CSV table of C-alpha atoms in Angstrom, one decimal:
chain,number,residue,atom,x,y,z
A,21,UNK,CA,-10.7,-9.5,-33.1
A,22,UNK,CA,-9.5,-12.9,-33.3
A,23,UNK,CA,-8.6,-14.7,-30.0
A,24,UNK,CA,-7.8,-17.7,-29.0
A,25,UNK,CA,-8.5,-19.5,-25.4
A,26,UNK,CA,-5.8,-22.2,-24.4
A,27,UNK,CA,-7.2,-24.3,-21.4
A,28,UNK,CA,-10.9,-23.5,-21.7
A,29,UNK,CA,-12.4,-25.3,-18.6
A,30,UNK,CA,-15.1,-22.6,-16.4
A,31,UNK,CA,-13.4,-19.0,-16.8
A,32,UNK,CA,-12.0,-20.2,-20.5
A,33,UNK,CA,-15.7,-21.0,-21.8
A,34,UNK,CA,-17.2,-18.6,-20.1
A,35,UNK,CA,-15.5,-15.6,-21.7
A,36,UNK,CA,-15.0,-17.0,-25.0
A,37,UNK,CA,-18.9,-17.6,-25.0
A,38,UNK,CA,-19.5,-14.0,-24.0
A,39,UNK,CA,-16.4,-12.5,-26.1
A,40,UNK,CA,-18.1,-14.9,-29.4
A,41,UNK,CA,-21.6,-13.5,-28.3
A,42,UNK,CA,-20.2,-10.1,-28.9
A,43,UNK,CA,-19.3,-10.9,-32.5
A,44,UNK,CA,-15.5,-12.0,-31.9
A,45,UNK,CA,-13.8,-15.0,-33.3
A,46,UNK,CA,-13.1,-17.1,-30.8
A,47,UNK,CA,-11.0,-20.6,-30.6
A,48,UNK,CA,-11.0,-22.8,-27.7
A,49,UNK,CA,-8.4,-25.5,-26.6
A,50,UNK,CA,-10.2,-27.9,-24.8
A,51,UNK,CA,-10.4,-31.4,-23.3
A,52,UNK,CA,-12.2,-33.7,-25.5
A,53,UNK,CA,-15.0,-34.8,-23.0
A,54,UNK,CA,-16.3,-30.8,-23.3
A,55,UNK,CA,-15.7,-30.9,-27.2
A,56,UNK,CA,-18.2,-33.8,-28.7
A,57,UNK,CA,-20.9,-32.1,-26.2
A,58,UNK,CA,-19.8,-27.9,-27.2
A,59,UNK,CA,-20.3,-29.1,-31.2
A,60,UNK,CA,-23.5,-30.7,-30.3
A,61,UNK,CA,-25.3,-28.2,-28.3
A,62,UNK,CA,-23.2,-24.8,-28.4
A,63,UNK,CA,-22.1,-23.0,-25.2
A,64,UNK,CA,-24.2,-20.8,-22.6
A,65,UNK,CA,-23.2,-18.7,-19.4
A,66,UNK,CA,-25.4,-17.7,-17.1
A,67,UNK,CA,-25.2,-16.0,-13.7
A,68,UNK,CA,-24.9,-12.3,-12.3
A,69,UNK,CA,-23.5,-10.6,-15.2
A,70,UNK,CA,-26.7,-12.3,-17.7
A,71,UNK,CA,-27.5,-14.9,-20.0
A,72,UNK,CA,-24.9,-15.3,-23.2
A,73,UNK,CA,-25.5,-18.1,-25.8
A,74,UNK,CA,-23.5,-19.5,-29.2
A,75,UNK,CA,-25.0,-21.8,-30.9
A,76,UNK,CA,-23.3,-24.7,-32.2
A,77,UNK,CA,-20.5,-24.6,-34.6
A,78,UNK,CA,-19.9,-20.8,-33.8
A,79,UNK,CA,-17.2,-21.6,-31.6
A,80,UNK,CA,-14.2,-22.9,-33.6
A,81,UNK,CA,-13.3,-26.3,-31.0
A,82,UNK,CA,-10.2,-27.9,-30.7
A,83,UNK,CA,-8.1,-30.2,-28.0
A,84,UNK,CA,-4.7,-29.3,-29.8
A,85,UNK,CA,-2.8,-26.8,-31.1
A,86,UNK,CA,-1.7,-29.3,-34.4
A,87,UNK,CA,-5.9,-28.8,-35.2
A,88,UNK,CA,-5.5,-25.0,-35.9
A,89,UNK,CA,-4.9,-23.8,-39.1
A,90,UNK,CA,-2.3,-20.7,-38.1
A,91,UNK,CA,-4.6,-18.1,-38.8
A,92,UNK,CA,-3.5,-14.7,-36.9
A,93,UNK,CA,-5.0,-14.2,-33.3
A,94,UNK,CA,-4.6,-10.6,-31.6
A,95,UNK,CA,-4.7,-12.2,-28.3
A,96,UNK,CA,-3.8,-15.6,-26.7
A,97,UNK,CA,-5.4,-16.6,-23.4
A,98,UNK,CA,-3.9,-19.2,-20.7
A,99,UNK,CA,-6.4,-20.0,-18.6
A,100,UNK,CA,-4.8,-23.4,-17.5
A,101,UNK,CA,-3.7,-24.1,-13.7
A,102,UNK,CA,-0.6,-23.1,-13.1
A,103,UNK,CA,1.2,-26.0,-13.8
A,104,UNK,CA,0.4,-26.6,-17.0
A,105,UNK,CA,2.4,-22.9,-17.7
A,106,UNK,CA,5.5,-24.5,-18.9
A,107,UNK,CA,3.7,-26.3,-21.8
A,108,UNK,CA,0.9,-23.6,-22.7
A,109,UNK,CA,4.1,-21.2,-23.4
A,110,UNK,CA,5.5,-24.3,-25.3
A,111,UNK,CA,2.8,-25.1,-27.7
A,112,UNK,CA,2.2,-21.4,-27.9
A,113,UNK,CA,5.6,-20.3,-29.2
A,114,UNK,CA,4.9,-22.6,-31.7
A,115,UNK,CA,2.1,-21.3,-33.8
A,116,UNK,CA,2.9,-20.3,-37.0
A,117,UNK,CA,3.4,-16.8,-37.6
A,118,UNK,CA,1.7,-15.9,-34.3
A,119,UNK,CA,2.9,-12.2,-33.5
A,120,UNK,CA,-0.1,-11.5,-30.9
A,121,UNK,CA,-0.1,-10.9,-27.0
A,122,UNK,CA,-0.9,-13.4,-24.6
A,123,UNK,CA,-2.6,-12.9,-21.6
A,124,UNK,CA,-1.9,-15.2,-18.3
A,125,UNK,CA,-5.5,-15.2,-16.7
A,126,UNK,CA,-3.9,-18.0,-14.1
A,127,UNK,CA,-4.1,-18.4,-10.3
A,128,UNK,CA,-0.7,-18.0,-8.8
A,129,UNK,CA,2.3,-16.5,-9.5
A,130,UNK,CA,5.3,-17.1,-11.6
A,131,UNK,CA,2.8,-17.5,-14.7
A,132,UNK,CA,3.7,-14.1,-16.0
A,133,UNK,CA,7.4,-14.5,-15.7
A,134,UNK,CA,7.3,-17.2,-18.0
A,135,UNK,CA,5.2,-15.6,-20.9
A,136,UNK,CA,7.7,-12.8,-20.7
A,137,UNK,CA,10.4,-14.8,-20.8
A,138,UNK,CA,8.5,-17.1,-24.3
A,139,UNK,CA,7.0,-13.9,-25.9
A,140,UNK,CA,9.6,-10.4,-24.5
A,141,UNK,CA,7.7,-8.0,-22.5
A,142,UNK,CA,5.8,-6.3,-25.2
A,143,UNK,CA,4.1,-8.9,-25.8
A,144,UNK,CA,2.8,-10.0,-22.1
A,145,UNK,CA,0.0,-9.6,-20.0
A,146,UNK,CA,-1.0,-10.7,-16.9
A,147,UNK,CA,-4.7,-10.8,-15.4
A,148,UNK,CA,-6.5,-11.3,-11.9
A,149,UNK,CA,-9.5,-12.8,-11.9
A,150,UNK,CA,-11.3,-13.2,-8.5
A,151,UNK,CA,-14.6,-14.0,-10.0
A,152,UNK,CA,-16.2,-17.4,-9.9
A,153,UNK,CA,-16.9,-19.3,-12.3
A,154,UNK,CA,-18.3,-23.1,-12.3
A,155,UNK,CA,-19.3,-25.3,-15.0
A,156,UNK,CA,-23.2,-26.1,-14.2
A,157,UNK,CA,-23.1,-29.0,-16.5
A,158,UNK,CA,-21.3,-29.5,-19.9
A,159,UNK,CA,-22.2,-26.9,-22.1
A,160,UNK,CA,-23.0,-24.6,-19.5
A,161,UNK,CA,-20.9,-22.2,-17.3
A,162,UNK,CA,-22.4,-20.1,-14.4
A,163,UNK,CA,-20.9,-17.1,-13.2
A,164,UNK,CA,-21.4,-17.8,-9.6
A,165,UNK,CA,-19.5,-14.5,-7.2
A,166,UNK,CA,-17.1,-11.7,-8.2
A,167,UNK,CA,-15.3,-10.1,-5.6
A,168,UNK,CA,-14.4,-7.2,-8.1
A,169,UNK,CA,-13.6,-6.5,-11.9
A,170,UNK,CA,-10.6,-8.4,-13.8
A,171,UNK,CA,-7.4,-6.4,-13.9
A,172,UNK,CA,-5.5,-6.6,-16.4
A,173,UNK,CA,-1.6,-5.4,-16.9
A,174,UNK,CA,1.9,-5.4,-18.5
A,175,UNK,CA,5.1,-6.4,-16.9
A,176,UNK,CA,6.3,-2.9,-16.6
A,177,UNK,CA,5.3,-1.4,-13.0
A,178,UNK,CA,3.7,2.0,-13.9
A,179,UNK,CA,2.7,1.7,-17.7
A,180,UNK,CA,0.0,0.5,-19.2
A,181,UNK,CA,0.4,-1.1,-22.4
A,182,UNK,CA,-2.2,0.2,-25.4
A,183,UNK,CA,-2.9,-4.5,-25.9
A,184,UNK,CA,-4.0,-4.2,-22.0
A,185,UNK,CA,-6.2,-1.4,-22.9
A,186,UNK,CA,-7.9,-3.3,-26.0
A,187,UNK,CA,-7.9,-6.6,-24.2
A,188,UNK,CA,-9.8,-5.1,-21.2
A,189,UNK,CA,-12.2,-2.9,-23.6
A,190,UNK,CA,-13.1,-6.0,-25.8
A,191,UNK,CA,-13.9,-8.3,-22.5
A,192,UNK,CA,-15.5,-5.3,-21.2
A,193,UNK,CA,-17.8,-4.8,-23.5
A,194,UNK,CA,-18.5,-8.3,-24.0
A,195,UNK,CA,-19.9,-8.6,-20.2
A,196,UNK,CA,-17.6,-9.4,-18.3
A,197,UNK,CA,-16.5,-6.5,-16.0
A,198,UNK,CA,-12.5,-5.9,-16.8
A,199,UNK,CA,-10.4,-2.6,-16.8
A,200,UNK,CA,-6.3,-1.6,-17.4
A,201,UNK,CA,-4.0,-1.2,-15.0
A,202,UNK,CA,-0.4,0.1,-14.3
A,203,UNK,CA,0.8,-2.2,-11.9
A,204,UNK,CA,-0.7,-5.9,-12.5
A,205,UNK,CA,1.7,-7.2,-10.1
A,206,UNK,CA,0.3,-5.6,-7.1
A,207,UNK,CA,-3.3,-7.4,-7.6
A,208,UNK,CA,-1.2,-10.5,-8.7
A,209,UNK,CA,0.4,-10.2,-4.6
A,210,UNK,CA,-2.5,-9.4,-3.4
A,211,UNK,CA,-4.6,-12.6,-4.5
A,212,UNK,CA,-1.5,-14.3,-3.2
A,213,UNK,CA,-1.4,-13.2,0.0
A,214,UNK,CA,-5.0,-14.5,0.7
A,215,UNK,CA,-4.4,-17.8,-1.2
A,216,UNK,CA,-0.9,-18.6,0.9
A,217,UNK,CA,-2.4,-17.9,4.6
A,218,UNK,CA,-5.7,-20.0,3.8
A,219,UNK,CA,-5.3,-22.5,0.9
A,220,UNK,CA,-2.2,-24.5,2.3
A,221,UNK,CA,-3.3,-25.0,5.8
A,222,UNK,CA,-6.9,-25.7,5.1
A,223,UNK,CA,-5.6,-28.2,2.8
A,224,UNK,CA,-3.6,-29.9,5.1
A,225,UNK,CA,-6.2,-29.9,8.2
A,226,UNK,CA,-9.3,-30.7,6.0
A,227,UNK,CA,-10.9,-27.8,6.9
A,228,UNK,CA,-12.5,-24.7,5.5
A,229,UNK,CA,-11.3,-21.3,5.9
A,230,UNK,CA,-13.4,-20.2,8.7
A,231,UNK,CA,-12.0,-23.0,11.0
A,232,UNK,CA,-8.8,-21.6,10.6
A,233,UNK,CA,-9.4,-17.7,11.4
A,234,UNK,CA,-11.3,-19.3,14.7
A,235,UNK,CA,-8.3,-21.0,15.5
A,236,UNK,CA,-5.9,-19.0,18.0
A,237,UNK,CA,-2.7,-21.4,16.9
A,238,UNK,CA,-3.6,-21.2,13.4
A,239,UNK,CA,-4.0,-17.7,13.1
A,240,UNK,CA,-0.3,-17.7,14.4
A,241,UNK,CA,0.5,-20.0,11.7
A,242,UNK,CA,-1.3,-17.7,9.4
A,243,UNK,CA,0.5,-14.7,10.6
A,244,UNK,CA,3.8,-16.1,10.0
A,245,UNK,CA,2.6,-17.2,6.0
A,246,UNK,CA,1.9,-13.1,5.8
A,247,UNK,CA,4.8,-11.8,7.4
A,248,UNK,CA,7.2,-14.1,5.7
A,249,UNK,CA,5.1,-13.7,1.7
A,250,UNK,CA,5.4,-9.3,2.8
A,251,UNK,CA,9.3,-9.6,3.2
A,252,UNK,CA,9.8,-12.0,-0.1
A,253,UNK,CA,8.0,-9.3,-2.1
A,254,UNK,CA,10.2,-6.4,-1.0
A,255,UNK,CA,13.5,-8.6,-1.2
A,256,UNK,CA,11.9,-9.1,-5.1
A,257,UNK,CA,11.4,-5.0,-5.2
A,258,UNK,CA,7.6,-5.1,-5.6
A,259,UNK,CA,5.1,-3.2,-3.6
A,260,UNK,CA,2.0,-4.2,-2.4
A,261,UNK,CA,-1.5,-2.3,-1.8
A,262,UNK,CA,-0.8,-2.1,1.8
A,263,UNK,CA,1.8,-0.7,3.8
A,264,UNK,CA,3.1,-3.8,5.7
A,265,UNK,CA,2.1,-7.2,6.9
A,266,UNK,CA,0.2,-5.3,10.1
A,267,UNK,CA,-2.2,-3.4,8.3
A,268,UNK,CA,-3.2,-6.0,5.6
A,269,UNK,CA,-3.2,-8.6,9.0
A,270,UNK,CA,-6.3,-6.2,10.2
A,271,UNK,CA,-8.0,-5.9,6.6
A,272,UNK,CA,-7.8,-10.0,5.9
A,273,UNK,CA,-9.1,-11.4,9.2
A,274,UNK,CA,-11.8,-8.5,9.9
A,275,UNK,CA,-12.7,-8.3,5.8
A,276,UNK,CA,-11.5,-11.1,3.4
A,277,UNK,CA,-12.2,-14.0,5.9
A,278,UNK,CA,-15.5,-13.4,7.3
A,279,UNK,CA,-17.0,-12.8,3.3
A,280,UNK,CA,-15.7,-16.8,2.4
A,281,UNK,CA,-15.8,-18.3,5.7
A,282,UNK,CA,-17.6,-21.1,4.6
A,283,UNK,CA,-15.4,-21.8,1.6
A,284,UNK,CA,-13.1,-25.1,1.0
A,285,UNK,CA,-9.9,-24.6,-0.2
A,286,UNK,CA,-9.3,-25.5,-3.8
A,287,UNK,CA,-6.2,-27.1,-2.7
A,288,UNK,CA,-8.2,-29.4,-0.5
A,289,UNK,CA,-10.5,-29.8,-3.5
A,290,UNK,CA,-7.3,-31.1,-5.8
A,291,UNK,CA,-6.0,-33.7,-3.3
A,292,UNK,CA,-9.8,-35.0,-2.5
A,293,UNK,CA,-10.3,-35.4,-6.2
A,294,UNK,CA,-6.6,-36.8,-6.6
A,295,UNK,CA,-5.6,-34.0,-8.5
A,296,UNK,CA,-2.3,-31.9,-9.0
A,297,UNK,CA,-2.3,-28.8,-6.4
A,298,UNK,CA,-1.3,-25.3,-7.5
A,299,UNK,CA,1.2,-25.4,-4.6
A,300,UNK,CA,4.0,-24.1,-6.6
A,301,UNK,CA,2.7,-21.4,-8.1
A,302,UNK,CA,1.4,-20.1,-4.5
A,303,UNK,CA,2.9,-20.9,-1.0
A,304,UNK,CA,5.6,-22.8,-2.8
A,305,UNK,CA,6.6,-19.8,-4.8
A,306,UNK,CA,7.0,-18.0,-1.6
A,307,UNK,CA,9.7,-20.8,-1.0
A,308,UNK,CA,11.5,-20.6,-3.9
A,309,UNK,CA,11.5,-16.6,-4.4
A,310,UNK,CA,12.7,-16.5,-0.7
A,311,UNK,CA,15.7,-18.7,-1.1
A,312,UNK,CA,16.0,-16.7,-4.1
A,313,UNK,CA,16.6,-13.4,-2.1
A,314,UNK,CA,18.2,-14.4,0.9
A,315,UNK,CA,15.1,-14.4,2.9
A,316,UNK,CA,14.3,-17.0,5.4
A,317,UNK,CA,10.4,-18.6,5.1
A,318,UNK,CA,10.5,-21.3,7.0
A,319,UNK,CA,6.8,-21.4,8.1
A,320,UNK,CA,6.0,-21.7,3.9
A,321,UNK,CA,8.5,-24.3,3.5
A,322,UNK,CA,6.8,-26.5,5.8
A,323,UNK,CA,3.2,-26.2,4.6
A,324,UNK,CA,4.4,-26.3,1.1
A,325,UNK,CA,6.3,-29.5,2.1
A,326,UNK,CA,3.4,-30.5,4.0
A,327,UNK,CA,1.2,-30.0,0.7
A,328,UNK,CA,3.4,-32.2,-1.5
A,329,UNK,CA,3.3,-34.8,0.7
A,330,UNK,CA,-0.5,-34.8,1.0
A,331,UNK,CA,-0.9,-34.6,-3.0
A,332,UNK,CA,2.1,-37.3,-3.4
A,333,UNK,CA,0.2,-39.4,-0.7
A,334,UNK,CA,-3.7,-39.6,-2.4
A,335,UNK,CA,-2.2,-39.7,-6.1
């Protein structure tokens, strides 16, 4: 198959090395620092799922859409941050004759809506990834942790789609445990659960997430982030894995916590390194979604206020 890989920093090199390696041909939109040195030397991942390697000129290299010569893809791949959505669809829709799926491999949510809304539901897929990934040095991209396989799913709750089926067998087989399933939102939640009650208010103290889980008043701030992101997703007629804010309460601070209670938040990470946050596409989707439905957050409207002023402030 043909795909291409719009946005290739860590996860975006990594699986076009390993779906290349596997004998598929594979494009990758890129910034031009990781070009000059990808033509030069080729691309290799290492890590816990092996060693993958293409040498140079294998990989097809470009930092534009306007370089590609409008050759069919079965699959596109956004693996930008969130915010860079809007133009990803953009340039996207614009490809010649492109009548493939595209995948949304993003952090967040609100990613998927707006591939479905560019390219109709048929044509849509959304994937979670919680697998690390970390570029070692140019030219080289370790695959650090995975805290399970990628899902991979269509915009219709309870169907899979046959292209989520061959997207997840290709990547699959090409190393990189990945499977189908029938309700992609639910993992989407779920990742966004854990990202709204630690990423925020980490960001805003300076602090990692274990801090925050042995802090009494922050755990009631975190409390409040779950409650309120549990009643925006039934007001929006989703279902989660768990049955309620109590239960997933218990699982995140006696499970999810304690196995990355030394990590910083990438949110912190973005403002230190005066970078644009993701805050829209996580606690400030919250926000939005629950003025949306009629449903009052006001505990995620002041972190994610909170958040913008922290990003506005070191930019």
């Amino acid at each position: 198959m043909r795909f291409l890989i719009y946005g290739a920093g860590a996860l975006g090199q990594a699986i076009g090395c390993m779906l290349a390696t596997d004998g598929h041909e594979v494009d990758l939109v890129l910034r031009e620092r990781f070009q000059k040195i990808l033509e030069t030397n080729g691309l290799k991942v290492t890590g816990i799922f092996g060693d993958y390697e293409v040498a140079p000129g294998r990989l097809n290299l470009v930092t534009n859409l306007n370089c590609l010569d409008g050759s069919p893809y079965e699959y596109v791949l956004i693996t930008t941050k969130a915010y860079d959505t809007e133009n990803a669809v953009k340039d996207i829709a614009g490809l010649h004759g492109f009548q493939g799926t595209v995948v949304s491999m993003q952090n967040g949510c609100g990613n998927m809506e707006q591939v479905e809304a560019a390219f109709g539901s048929n044509r849509s897929l959304g994937a979670r990834v919680i697998t690390g990934f970390e570029i070692e040095r140019p030219g080289i991209v370790r695959i650090t942790v995975s805290a399970d396989e990628v899902h991979v799913g269509g915009c219709r709750q309870g169907h899979i789609p046959g292209t989520a089926v061959r997207f997840a067998e290709a990547v699959n087989k090409a190393g990189l445990p990945c499977c189908a399933v029938d309700d992609i939102h639910k993992d989407l939640f779920a990742k966004l659960l854990y990202n709204c009650a630690l990423n925020p208010l980490g960001a805003i103290l300076g602090v990692h997430y274990g801090a925050l889980s042995d802090s009494v008043d922050c755990r009631e701030i975190m409390d409040r982030v779950i409650e309120e992101t549990f009643m925006v997703i039934d007001a929006m007629g989703f279902a989660t894995h768990w049955q309620g804010a109590e239960v997933y309460k218990e699982i995140f601070y006696d499970k999810l916590v304690p196995v990355t209670y030394d990590h910083r938040p990438s949110m912190l990470q973005d403002i230190e390194q005066e970078k644009p946050t993701e805050v829209e596409a996580l606690i400030g989707y919250v926000a939005a979604q629950g003025m949306k439905s009629g449903v009052a957050t006001p505990t995620c409207d002041i972190l994610a206020a909170l958040v913008r002023f922290k990003e506005k402030q070191t930019r």
